[in-house]
Amino acid sequence: MLAGLASTLAAGWGLQGCATNTATLPARRPNLLVVLADDLGFADLGAYGSEIPTPYLDALAAEGRLLPHLLVAPVCSPTRASLLSGADHHLAGVGGIQNMLALEPDLFKEPGYEGYLNERSFCAAELLRDAGYHTYLSGKWHLARKPEQGPAHRGFERSFCLMTGAAPHWAPVPGKETVPDHNAIYLEDDKRVSLPPDFYSTKTYTDRMIEFIDAGKADGRPFFGYLAYTAPHWPLHAPDEDIARFKGKYDVGYEAIREARIARQRKLGLFPPQAPAARSQPDSAHAPLWENLTPDQRQLEARKMEIYAAMVSNLDRNFGRLVEHLRKIGEYENTMILFLSDNGACSMAENIVAQTNMDNSLQNIGRPRSNVAYGERWAEVSSGPLRWFKWETTEGGVRSPGILHLPGQTHALPALRETVHVTDILPTLLTLAKAPNPGDHYHGRPVHPLSGASWLPALQSAQAQAIAPERLIFEEHLGVRSARQGRWKLLTTFTQPADLNRWELYDLEVDPGETADIAAVHPEIVRRLRAAYEQYATANGVQAKGAELLPKDKKMREGAPTASVSAGS
């Protein structure tokens, strides 16, 4: 089955002959559906080389277009801020991850670090509401904690959302609530609500989006739907029947699964055949290789990945349920669908500390009251050939497995080679909606203008060639920085505290796995990109600080490419 899928997708992407069909936009304005996964890695979907079956998302790719060079922020809330505002997240109020900003008011006092989507920013729902769209959100907000800063006050006509950054995927067990249960805040529109007993995040968020769409259908207006799943973010939770489908699938261990994914990505043209994949981390006490695990440890590790795969598979099935509903009500052909992840795979420590009422026994993980993450080794699998994970600006932290289907599109087009950015999404939505770009003012107040560009000209082309190779793209989070232009990428990492002051340079055209730091070989490129980064940081109010707030479980990594240029050089 996989070989057949690979052949079909490769043909559609132009890897075995270029498809010439282009999408013809419908006469009436299209519906706009953005589906965001949480902590999904670059190699976690079938269309991106995974063994996890994701037939509905693969089918979307087979009728749409892959965006394998779609860049996001290295953590969740900054990506969400840029997606909705169309501006750099440092300007939009989320210069760092939202919950850290809220908890450290004495450290982050500058404009752009308010910890919520600020008043100087657009919100996609406001602009599309003004253009006559219904606007719906179901899922994770993570752009504020106060109801008055929630989606109901930023243009969303209907919303059901998790305000906080993470929460159990199951409803609390009465009388046995855990600390994560108590910390989760849910709103329906602008009112705080409790969860129904049958809550499972992915299913419930899909149900609510379907309800919203159906409730507004009668007047014939198009809708903007923002479906922000919390899967597969930890804790690892999935229905028993989904987990059972993967029993024994991961008993072969991390290395074998990762190697198979990389091979499939090469075959599908998503990773260059001759390019080296990112090096796996050396064996260590906190992340031992599979061969060094005891039988009991292997059983636990395999079980974690079974649950993670079940979460991804369940997400795909619920996404498919929404697509089938759109077909049933006659709206699929007139709907743009964009799927992406908010950042790369999360290498959170293997087991989150147990607390009152938690049960992290092997028999219970995946079920209510468990609180487990899958750790660095499985995160390497999710990143595939790319380097590292969430929190870093390495490719594994900021490259999202994007899929986009235009209204009226029936045949796949070649994977887009152009590097595109999350700030491009709002300009693309406005172009499709035939809505004006408001510039730098909105309802009488100054706002940060859109910084991205619409993808529509590129997406309506049958060509896969890069269109803007000289575009500069920057990122920063808690002192971890990057600047890229064309084939060149300059960045700092947090392998060790001192590395925040050392710059690495990579040629992504030949080394997308970031295996060979060539900063010493090209000092003139380092100087040019560093100067461009400093201009960006000044223009966007970047405060390169807060590294001490990085997750306490974040380990020092060994075997990283040695950076050769200090911050002062």
Coordinates of C-alpha atoms in Angstrom, one line a residue:
M1 CA 0.0 0.0 0.0
L2 CA 2.8 2.4 0.9
A3 CA 4.6 1.8 -2.3
G4 CA 1.5 2.5 -4.3
L5 CA 0.9 5.7 -2.3
A6 CA 4.5 6.8 -2.9
S7 CA 4.1 6.2 -6.6
T8 CA 0.8 8.1 -6.8
L9 CA 2.1 11.0 -4.8
A10 CA 5.4 11.2 -6.6
A11 CA 3.5 11.4 -9.9
G12 CA 1.2 14.1 -8.6
W13 CA 4.2 16.1 -7.3
G14 CA 5.9 16.1 -10.6
L15 CA 8.7 13.8 -9.5
Q16 CA 7.7 11.3 -12.3
G17 CA 6.4 13.9 -14.7
C18 CA 5.0 17.3 -13.9
A19 CA 1.2 17.7 -13.5
T20 CA -0.1 20.6 -15.4
N21 CA -3.6 21.1 -13.8
T22 CA -4.0 24.3 -11.9
A23 CA -6.7 25.2 -9.5
T24 CA -9.5 27.3 -10.9
L25 CA -10.9 29.5 -8.2
P26 CA -14.7 29.5 -7.9
A27 CA -16.8 32.5 -8.8
R28 CA -18.0 32.9 -5.2
R29 CA -15.6 33.6 -2.4
P30 CA -14.2 30.4 -0.9
N31 CA -14.5 29.1 2.6
L32 CA -11.1 29.2 4.4
L33 CA -10.1 26.3 6.8
V34 CA -6.8 26.4 8.6
V35 CA -6.0 23.2 10.6
L36 CA -3.2 23.4 13.0
A37 CA -1.6 20.3 14.7
D38 CA 0.4 20.7 17.9
D39 CA 4.0 19.5 18.1
L40 CA 3.7 17.3 15.0
G41 CA 7.1 16.5 13.5
F42 CA 8.2 16.9 9.9
A43 CA 8.1 13.1 9.3
D44 CA 4.9 12.2 11.1
L45 CA 2.4 12.0 8.2
G46 CA 2.1 9.3 5.5
A47 CA 2.5 12.0 2.8
Y48 CA 5.8 13.0 4.5
G49 CA 7.2 9.4 4.8
S50 CA 5.7 8.1 8.0
E51 CA 4.5 4.6 8.7
I52 CA 1.6 6.1 10.6
P53 CA -1.5 5.7 8.4
T54 CA -2.9 9.2 7.6
P55 CA -5.1 8.4 4.6
Y56 CA -7.3 11.6 4.8
L57 CA -4.3 14.0 5.0
D58 CA -2.5 12.0 2.3
A59 CA -5.6 12.3 0.1
L60 CA -5.6 16.1 0.6
A61 CA -2.0 16.1 -0.5
A62 CA -2.9 14.0 -3.6
E63 CA -5.4 16.7 -4.6
G64 CA -3.4 19.6 -3.4
R65 CA 0.2 20.6 -2.8
L66 CA 2.8 19.9 -0.3
L67 CA 4.6 22.8 1.4
P68 CA 7.8 21.1 2.6
H69 CA 9.6 24.4 3.1
L70 CA 6.9 26.0 5.3
L71 CA 8.6 27.7 8.3
V72 CA 7.1 28.4 11.7
A73 CA 8.4 29.6 15.0
P74 CA 10.2 27.1 17.2
V75 CA 7.4 27.1 19.8
C76 CA 3.6 27.1 19.7
S77 CA 2.2 30.5 20.8
P78 CA 4.6 32.6 18.7
T79 CA 3.6 30.6 15.6
R80 CA -0.1 31.2 16.5
A81 CA 0.5 34.9 16.9
S82 CA 2.2 35.2 13.5
L83 CA -0.4 33.1 11.8
L84 CA -3.3 35.2 13.0
S85 CA -1.7 38.6 12.9
G86 CA 0.4 38.3 9.7
A87 CA 3.2 40.0 11.6
D88 CA 6.4 39.0 13.4
H89 CA 5.4 37.5 16.8
H90 CA 7.7 40.0 18.6
L91 CA 5.5 42.8 17.4
A92 CA 2.2 40.9 18.0
G93 CA 2.7 40.6 21.7
V94 CA 4.1 37.1 21.9
G95 CA 7.9 37.7 21.7
G96 CA 8.3 34.4 23.7
I97 CA 6.1 31.5 24.6
Q98 CA 2.9 32.9 26.1
N99 CA 2.9 31.2 29.5
M100 CA 6.5 32.1 30.2
L101 CA 5.8 35.8 29.5
A102 CA 2.8 35.7 31.8
L103 CA 4.8 34.1 34.6
E104 CA 7.8 36.4 34.3
P105 CA 6.4 39.9 34.2
D106 CA 9.5 41.4 35.7
L107 CA 11.8 39.9 33.0
F108 CA 9.6 40.8 30.0
K109 CA 8.4 44.4 30.2
E110 CA 9.0 45.6 26.7
P111 CA 6.3 46.2 24.0
G112 CA 5.7 43.0 22.1
Y113 CA 6.2 40.8 25.2
E114 CA 2.7 41.4 26.7
G115 CA 1.9 37.7 26.6
Y116 CA -1.3 38.1 24.6
L117 CA -2.2 39.1 21.0
N118 CA -1.9 42.8 21.5
E119 CA -4.0 45.7 20.3
R120 CA -1.3 46.8 17.8
S121 CA -1.9 43.6 15.8
F122 CA -4.5 42.4 13.4
C123 CA -6.3 39.2 14.0
A124 CA -7.4 37.2 10.9
A125 CA -10.9 36.7 12.3
E126 CA -11.4 40.5 12.6
L127 CA -10.4 41.2 9.0
L128 CA -12.4 38.3 7.6
R129 CA -15.4 39.1 9.7
D130 CA -15.3 42.6 8.3
A131 CA -15.2 41.1 4.8
G132 CA -18.4 39.3 5.4
Y133 CA -17.1 35.9 6.6
H134 CA -18.4 33.8 9.4
T135 CA -15.5 33.2 11.8
Y136 CA -15.1 30.1 13.9
L137 CA -12.4 28.8 16.3
S138 CA -12.3 25.3 17.8
G139 CA -9.2 24.2 19.7
K140 CA -6.2 25.8 21.3
W141 CA -5.8 29.6 21.7
H142 CA -2.7 30.0 23.8
L143 CA -2.5 33.7 23.1
A144 CA -3.8 35.0 26.5
R145 CA -5.2 33.7 29.8
K146 CA -7.9 36.3 30.4
P147 CA -11.3 35.8 28.8
E148 CA -11.3 39.5 27.6
Q149 CA -8.2 38.7 25.5
G150 CA -9.7 35.5 24.1
P151 CA -11.0 34.7 20.6
A152 CA -14.5 36.1 21.2
H153 CA -12.9 39.5 21.6
R154 CA -10.6 39.2 18.5
G155 CA -13.2 38.7 15.8
F156 CA -14.3 35.1 16.2
E157 CA -18.1 34.8 16.0
R158 CA -18.1 31.4 17.7
S159 CA -15.4 29.7 19.6
F160 CA -14.7 26.8 21.8
C161 CA -11.1 26.9 23.0
L162 CA -8.4 25.8 25.4
M163 CA -6.9 29.1 26.6
T164 CA -3.8 27.5 28.1
G165 CA -0.8 25.9 26.3
A166 CA -1.3 22.2 27.3
A167 CA -4.0 20.1 29.0
P168 CA -5.1 16.5 29.2
H169 CA -6.9 15.2 26.2
W170 CA -9.5 13.5 28.3
A171 CA -12.0 15.1 30.7
P172 CA -11.1 15.0 34.4
V173 CA -12.1 11.9 36.4
P174 CA -14.6 13.1 39.0
G175 CA -13.0 13.1 42.4
K176 CA -9.5 12.3 41.0
E177 CA -8.7 15.5 39.2
T178 CA -5.0 16.1 38.5
V179 CA -3.0 19.3 38.6
P180 CA -3.1 19.6 34.8
D181 CA -6.9 19.2 35.0
H182 CA -7.1 22.1 37.4
N183 CA -4.8 24.3 35.3
A184 CA -6.7 23.9 32.0
I185 CA -9.0 26.8 31.1
Y186 CA -11.7 26.3 28.5
L187 CA -14.0 29.0 27.1
E188 CA -17.1 28.8 24.9
D189 CA -17.3 32.2 23.3
D190 CA -16.3 34.4 26.3
K191 CA -17.7 32.2 29.1
R192 CA -15.6 29.7 31.1
V193 CA -17.0 26.1 30.7
S194 CA -16.4 22.7 32.1
L195 CA -15.7 19.7 29.9
P196 CA -18.4 17.1 29.1
P197 CA -17.6 13.6 30.5
D198 CA -17.1 12.2 26.9
F199 CA -14.6 14.8 26.0
Y200 CA -11.6 13.7 23.9
S201 CA -9.8 16.8 22.5
T202 CA -9.5 15.9 18.9
K203 CA -13.0 14.5 18.5
T204 CA -14.6 17.3 20.5
Y205 CA -12.8 20.1 18.6
T206 CA -13.9 18.5 15.3
D207 CA -17.5 18.2 16.5
R208 CA -17.7 21.8 17.6
M209 CA -16.2 23.1 14.3
I210 CA -18.9 21.0 12.4
E211 CA -21.6 22.5 14.6
F212 CA -20.4 26.0 14.0
I213 CA -20.3 25.5 10.2
D214 CA -23.7 24.0 10.1
A215 CA -25.3 26.7 12.3
G216 CA -24.1 29.5 10.0
K217 CA -24.7 27.8 6.7
A218 CA -28.2 29.0 6.0
D219 CA -27.3 32.6 5.0
G220 CA -24.9 31.5 2.3
R221 CA -21.9 33.5 3.7
P222 CA -18.5 31.8 3.5
F223 CA -16.7 30.8 6.7
F224 CA -13.2 31.1 8.1
G225 CA -12.6 28.1 10.3
Y226 CA -9.5 27.8 12.6
L227 CA -9.3 24.2 13.9
A228 CA -6.4 24.2 16.3
Y229 CA -5.9 20.6 17.6
T230 CA -3.9 20.0 20.7
A231 CA -2.8 16.5 19.4
P232 CA -0.2 15.1 19.4
H233 CA 1.1 17.4 22.2
W234 CA 1.8 15.6 25.4
P235 CA 0.4 14.1 27.6
L236 CA 0.1 11.0 25.4
H237 CA -3.6 10.2 25.4
A238 CA -5.6 8.2 22.9
P239 CA -8.6 5.9 22.8
D240 CA -7.8 2.3 23.6
E241 CA -9.0 1.1 20.2
D242 CA -6.6 3.5 18.4
I243 CA -3.7 2.4 20.5
A244 CA -4.4 -1.3 19.9
R245 CA -3.9 -0.8 16.1
F246 CA -0.2 -0.1 16.7
K247 CA 0.6 -2.9 19.2
G248 CA 4.0 -4.2 18.4
K249 CA 4.7 -1.7 15.6
Y250 CA 7.5 0.0 17.5
D251 CA 9.2 -2.9 19.1
V252 CA 12.0 -2.6 16.5
G253 CA 13.2 0.6 18.2
Y254 CA 14.0 4.2 17.5
E255 CA 16.8 3.8 15.0
A256 CA 15.0 1.4 12.6
I257 CA 11.8 3.5 12.4
R258 CA 13.8 6.7 11.8
E259 CA 15.9 5.1 9.1
A260 CA 12.8 3.8 7.3
R261 CA 11.2 7.3 7.4
I262 CA 14.3 9.0 6.1
A263 CA 14.4 6.4 3.2
R264 CA 10.8 7.1 2.3
Q265 CA 11.3 10.9 2.4
R266 CA 14.2 10.5 0.0
K267 CA 12.1 8.3 -2.3
L268 CA 9.3 10.9 -2.2
G269 CA 11.6 13.7 -3.1
L270 CA 11.2 15.5 0.3
F271 CA 14.9 15.1 1.2
P272 CA 17.8 15.1 -1.3
P273 CA 19.0 11.6 -2.1
Q274 CA 22.7 12.6 -1.5
A275 CA 22.3 14.9 1.4
P276 CA 23.3 13.6 4.8
A277 CA 20.5 13.3 7.4
A278 CA 20.9 15.0 10.8
R279 CA 23.1 13.0 13.1
S280 CA 21.3 11.1 15.8
Q281 CA 22.4 12.1 19.3
P282 CA 25.0 9.8 20.9
D283 CA 24.1 7.3 23.5
S284 CA 23.7 9.0 26.9
A285 CA 22.2 8.4 30.3
H286 CA 19.2 10.6 29.6
A287 CA 18.7 9.3 26.0
P288 CA 20.1 5.8 25.7
L289 CA 20.1 4.0 22.4
W290 CA 17.5 1.2 21.9
E291 CA 20.2 -1.5 22.2
N292 CA 21.1 -0.3 25.6
L293 CA 17.6 -0.4 27.1
T294 CA 16.4 -3.2 29.3
P295 CA 13.4 -5.3 28.1
D296 CA 11.1 -3.4 30.5
Q297 CA 12.4 -0.1 29.2
R298 CA 11.8 -1.1 25.7
Q299 CA 8.3 -2.2 26.5
L300 CA 7.6 1.2 28.0
E301 CA 9.2 3.1 25.1
A302 CA 7.4 1.2 22.5
R303 CA 4.1 1.8 24.3
K304 CA 4.7 5.6 24.3
M305 CA 5.2 5.6 20.5
E306 CA 2.1 3.4 20.0
I307 CA 0.1 6.0 21.8
Y308 CA 1.7 8.9 19.9
A309 CA 1.0 7.1 16.6
A310 CA -2.6 6.6 17.8
M311 CA -3.0 10.3 18.4
V312 CA -1.8 11.2 14.9
S313 CA -4.0 8.5 13.3
N314 CA -7.0 9.7 15.4
L315 CA -6.3 13.3 14.3
D316 CA -6.3 12.2 10.7
R317 CA -9.5 10.3 11.0
N318 CA -11.3 13.3 12.7
F319 CA -9.9 15.6 10.0
G320 CA -11.3 13.2 7.5
R321 CA -14.7 13.4 9.2
L322 CA -14.7 17.1 8.8
V323 CA -13.7 16.8 5.1
E324 CA -16.5 14.3 4.5
H325 CA -19.0 16.6 6.2
L326 CA -17.9 19.4 3.9
R327 CA -18.5 17.1 1.0
K328 CA -21.9 16.1 2.3
I329 CA -23.1 19.7 2.6
G330 CA -21.6 20.7 -0.8
E331 CA -18.9 23.0 0.6
Y332 CA -15.7 21.0 0.0
E333 CA -15.1 22.1 -3.6
N334 CA -15.4 25.7 -2.5
T335 CA -13.0 25.4 0.6
M336 CA -9.4 26.2 0.8
I337 CA -7.8 23.9 3.4
L338 CA -4.4 24.5 4.9
F339 CA -2.8 21.9 7.2
L340 CA 0.3 22.6 9.2
S341 CA 2.0 22.1 12.6
D342 CA 2.8 24.9 15.0
N343 CA 6.5 23.8 15.5
G344 CA 8.6 20.7 15.3
A345 CA 8.5 17.5 17.4
C346 CA 8.8 18.0 21.2
S347 CA 11.6 16.3 23.0
M348 CA 10.0 16.7 26.4
A349 CA 11.4 14.3 29.1
E350 CA 10.2 10.8 28.9
N351 CA 7.9 10.8 32.0
I352 CA 6.5 14.0 33.4
V353 CA 6.6 14.0 37.2
A354 CA 3.8 12.1 38.8
Q355 CA 1.4 14.2 41.0
T356 CA -1.6 13.6 43.1
N357 CA -4.2 11.3 41.4
M358 CA -1.9 10.5 38.5
D359 CA -1.4 6.9 37.3
N360 CA 1.6 6.6 35.0
S361 CA 1.7 2.8 35.1
L362 CA 2.4 1.0 31.9
Q363 CA -1.2 -0.3 31.9
N364 CA -2.7 3.2 32.3
I365 CA -0.6 5.5 30.1
G366 CA -2.7 6.8 27.3
R367 CA -5.8 6.8 29.5
P368 CA -7.2 9.5 31.9
R369 CA -5.0 10.5 34.8
S370 CA -1.7 9.6 33.0
N371 CA 0.8 12.3 32.1
V372 CA 3.6 11.0 29.9
A373 CA 5.6 12.4 27.0
Y374 CA 7.6 10.3 24.5
G375 CA 11.1 11.8 24.9
E376 CA 14.1 12.8 22.7
R377 CA 14.6 9.5 20.9
W378 CA 11.1 9.3 19.5
A379 CA 11.3 13.1 18.8
E380 CA 14.3 12.3 16.6
V381 CA 12.0 9.8 14.7
S382 CA 9.4 12.5 14.3
S383 CA 11.9 15.0 12.9
G384 CA 13.2 12.4 10.4
P385 CA 16.2 13.7 8.6
L386 CA 16.0 17.2 10.1
R387 CA 18.1 18.4 13.1
W388 CA 16.6 18.5 16.6
F389 CA 13.3 19.7 17.8
K390 CA 10.9 22.3 19.2
W391 CA 12.6 25.2 21.1
E392 CA 15.4 25.3 18.6
T393 CA 15.7 27.2 15.3
T394 CA 17.3 24.2 13.7
E395 CA 15.3 22.7 10.8
G396 CA 13.7 20.1 13.0
G397 CA 12.3 22.9 15.2
V398 CA 10.9 25.2 12.6
R399 CA 10.0 23.2 9.5
S400 CA 6.3 22.2 9.3
P401 CA 4.7 19.4 7.3
G402 CA 2.4 21.7 5.3
I403 CA -0.4 20.7 2.9
L404 CA -2.5 23.1 1.0
H405 CA -5.6 22.5 -1.2
L406 CA -7.1 25.3 -3.2
P407 CA -10.8 25.5 -3.9
G408 CA -11.6 23.7 -7.0
Q409 CA -8.3 21.8 -7.2
T410 CA -8.6 18.2 -8.2
H411 CA -5.0 17.2 -9.0
A412 CA -1.8 17.4 -7.1
L413 CA 0.8 20.0 -8.1
P414 CA 4.6 19.6 -7.5
A415 CA 5.7 20.2 -3.9
L416 CA 6.5 23.9 -3.6
R417 CA 10.2 24.4 -3.4
E418 CA 9.9 28.0 -2.3
T419 CA 10.6 28.7 1.4
V420 CA 7.4 30.2 2.8
H421 CA 6.6 31.5 6.2
V422 CA 3.8 31.5 8.7
T423 CA 3.4 35.2 8.3
D424 CA 2.4 34.6 4.7
I425 CA -0.8 32.8 5.7
L426 CA -3.0 35.8 6.5
P427 CA -2.1 37.7 3.3
T428 CA -3.0 34.5 1.4
L429 CA -6.3 34.2 3.2
L430 CA -7.1 37.9 2.4
T431 CA -6.2 37.4 -1.3
L432 CA -8.5 34.4 -1.5
A433 CA -11.3 36.2 0.3
K434 CA -10.9 39.3 -1.9
A435 CA -10.5 41.3 1.2
P436 CA -8.4 44.5 1.4
N437 CA -5.1 44.8 3.1
P438 CA -5.8 47.5 5.8
G439 CA -2.2 48.7 5.8
D440 CA -1.0 50.1 9.1
H441 CA -4.3 51.3 10.7
Y442 CA -7.4 49.3 11.8
H443 CA -10.6 51.0 13.1
G444 CA -8.7 54.2 13.8
R445 CA -5.8 52.6 15.7
P446 CA -2.2 52.1 14.5
V447 CA -1.3 48.4 13.9
H448 CA 1.7 46.5 12.6
P449 CA 1.2 45.9 8.9
L450 CA 1.3 42.5 7.3
S451 CA 4.9 41.4 6.8
G452 CA 4.3 38.3 4.7
A453 CA 3.2 37.8 1.1
S454 CA 0.3 35.9 -0.5
W455 CA 1.2 32.4 -1.8
L456 CA -1.5 32.4 -4.4
P457 CA 0.6 33.3 -7.5
A458 CA 3.0 30.5 -6.7
L459 CA 0.2 28.0 -5.7
Q460 CA -1.7 28.5 -9.0
S461 CA 1.4 27.7 -11.0
A462 CA 2.3 24.2 -12.0
Q463 CA 6.0 24.9 -11.4
A464 CA 7.8 23.8 -8.3
Q465 CA 10.7 26.3 -8.7
A466 CA 11.6 28.8 -6.0
I467 CA 10.3 32.2 -6.7
A468 CA 11.9 34.5 -4.2
P469 CA 15.3 32.9 -3.4
E470 CA 16.8 36.1 -1.9
R471 CA 14.1 36.5 0.7
L472 CA 15.4 37.0 4.2
I473 CA 13.7 35.1 7.0
F474 CA 14.5 35.6 10.7
E475 CA 13.5 33.9 14.0
E476 CA 14.3 34.4 17.7
H477 CA 13.0 32.8 20.8
L478 CA 14.6 33.2 24.3
G479 CA 17.9 34.1 22.8
V480 CA 18.0 31.3 20.2
R481 CA 18.3 33.0 16.8
S482 CA 18.4 32.4 13.1
A483 CA 18.7 34.2 9.8
R484 CA 18.3 32.6 6.4
Q485 CA 18.5 33.7 2.8
G486 CA 18.3 31.3 -0.1
R487 CA 20.6 28.4 0.6
W488 CA 22.3 30.0 3.6
K489 CA 21.2 29.7 7.2
L490 CA 22.9 31.3 10.2
L491 CA 21.8 30.3 13.7
T492 CA 22.6 29.9 17.3
T493 CA 21.5 26.9 19.4
F494 CA 21.2 26.0 23.1
T495 CA 23.3 22.9 23.2
Q496 CA 25.2 24.6 25.9
P497 CA 24.6 28.1 27.5
A498 CA 27.7 29.5 25.8
D499 CA 26.3 28.5 22.4
L500 CA 23.8 31.3 22.5
N501 CA 26.8 33.5 21.7
R502 CA 28.2 31.4 18.9
W503 CA 26.9 31.3 15.3
E504 CA 26.7 28.3 13.0
L505 CA 26.3 28.5 9.2
Y506 CA 24.8 25.9 6.9
D507 CA 24.3 25.5 3.2
L508 CA 20.8 24.1 3.2
E509 CA 20.9 23.3 -0.5
V510 CA 23.5 20.5 0.1
D511 CA 23.1 20.1 3.9
P512 CA 19.5 20.5 5.0
G513 CA 20.3 18.1 7.9
E514 CA 22.7 20.8 9.3
T515 CA 25.6 18.4 9.7
A516 CA 28.5 20.6 8.7
D517 CA 29.0 24.0 10.2
I518 CA 30.8 26.1 7.6
A519 CA 30.9 29.5 9.4
A520 CA 34.7 29.5 9.4
V521 CA 34.8 28.9 5.6
H522 CA 32.4 31.7 4.7
P523 CA 33.0 34.6 7.2
E524 CA 31.7 37.2 4.7
I525 CA 28.3 35.4 4.6
V526 CA 28.3 35.2 8.4
R527 CA 28.9 38.9 8.7
R528 CA 26.2 39.8 6.1
L529 CA 23.5 37.6 7.7
R530 CA 24.5 38.8 11.2
A531 CA 24.2 42.4 10.2
A532 CA 20.8 41.6 8.6
Y533 CA 19.7 39.8 11.7
E534 CA 20.6 42.8 13.9
Q535 CA 18.6 45.1 11.7
Y536 CA 15.7 42.8 12.0
A537 CA 16.0 42.5 15.8
T538 CA 16.1 46.3 16.2
A539 CA 13.1 46.8 13.8
N540 CA 11.0 44.2 15.6
G541 CA 11.9 45.0 19.2
V542 CA 13.6 41.7 19.8
Q543 CA 14.9 41.1 23.4
A544 CA 17.3 38.2 23.2
K545 CA 16.9 37.0 26.7
G546 CA 15.2 34.4 28.8
A547 CA 17.3 31.3 28.0
E548 CA 17.2 30.5 31.8
L549 CA 13.5 29.8 31.3
L550 CA 14.0 27.0 28.8
P551 CA 12.5 23.7 30.0
K552 CA 14.4 22.3 33.0
D553 CA 14.6 18.9 31.3
K554 CA 16.3 20.3 28.3
K555 CA 19.5 18.4 28.1
M556 CA 23.0 19.4 26.9
R557 CA 23.4 17.7 23.6
E558 CA 26.7 16.0 22.6
G559 CA 28.0 15.6 19.1
A560 CA 26.6 18.8 17.8
P561 CA 28.5 20.6 14.9
T562 CA 31.1 22.8 16.5
A563 CA 30.3 26.5 15.9
S564 CA 33.3 28.5 15.0
V565 CA 32.2 32.2 15.1
S566 CA 31.7 34.0 18.4
A567 CA 29.1 36.7 18.9
G568 CA 31.9 39.3 19.1
S569 CA 33.6 38.4 15.9

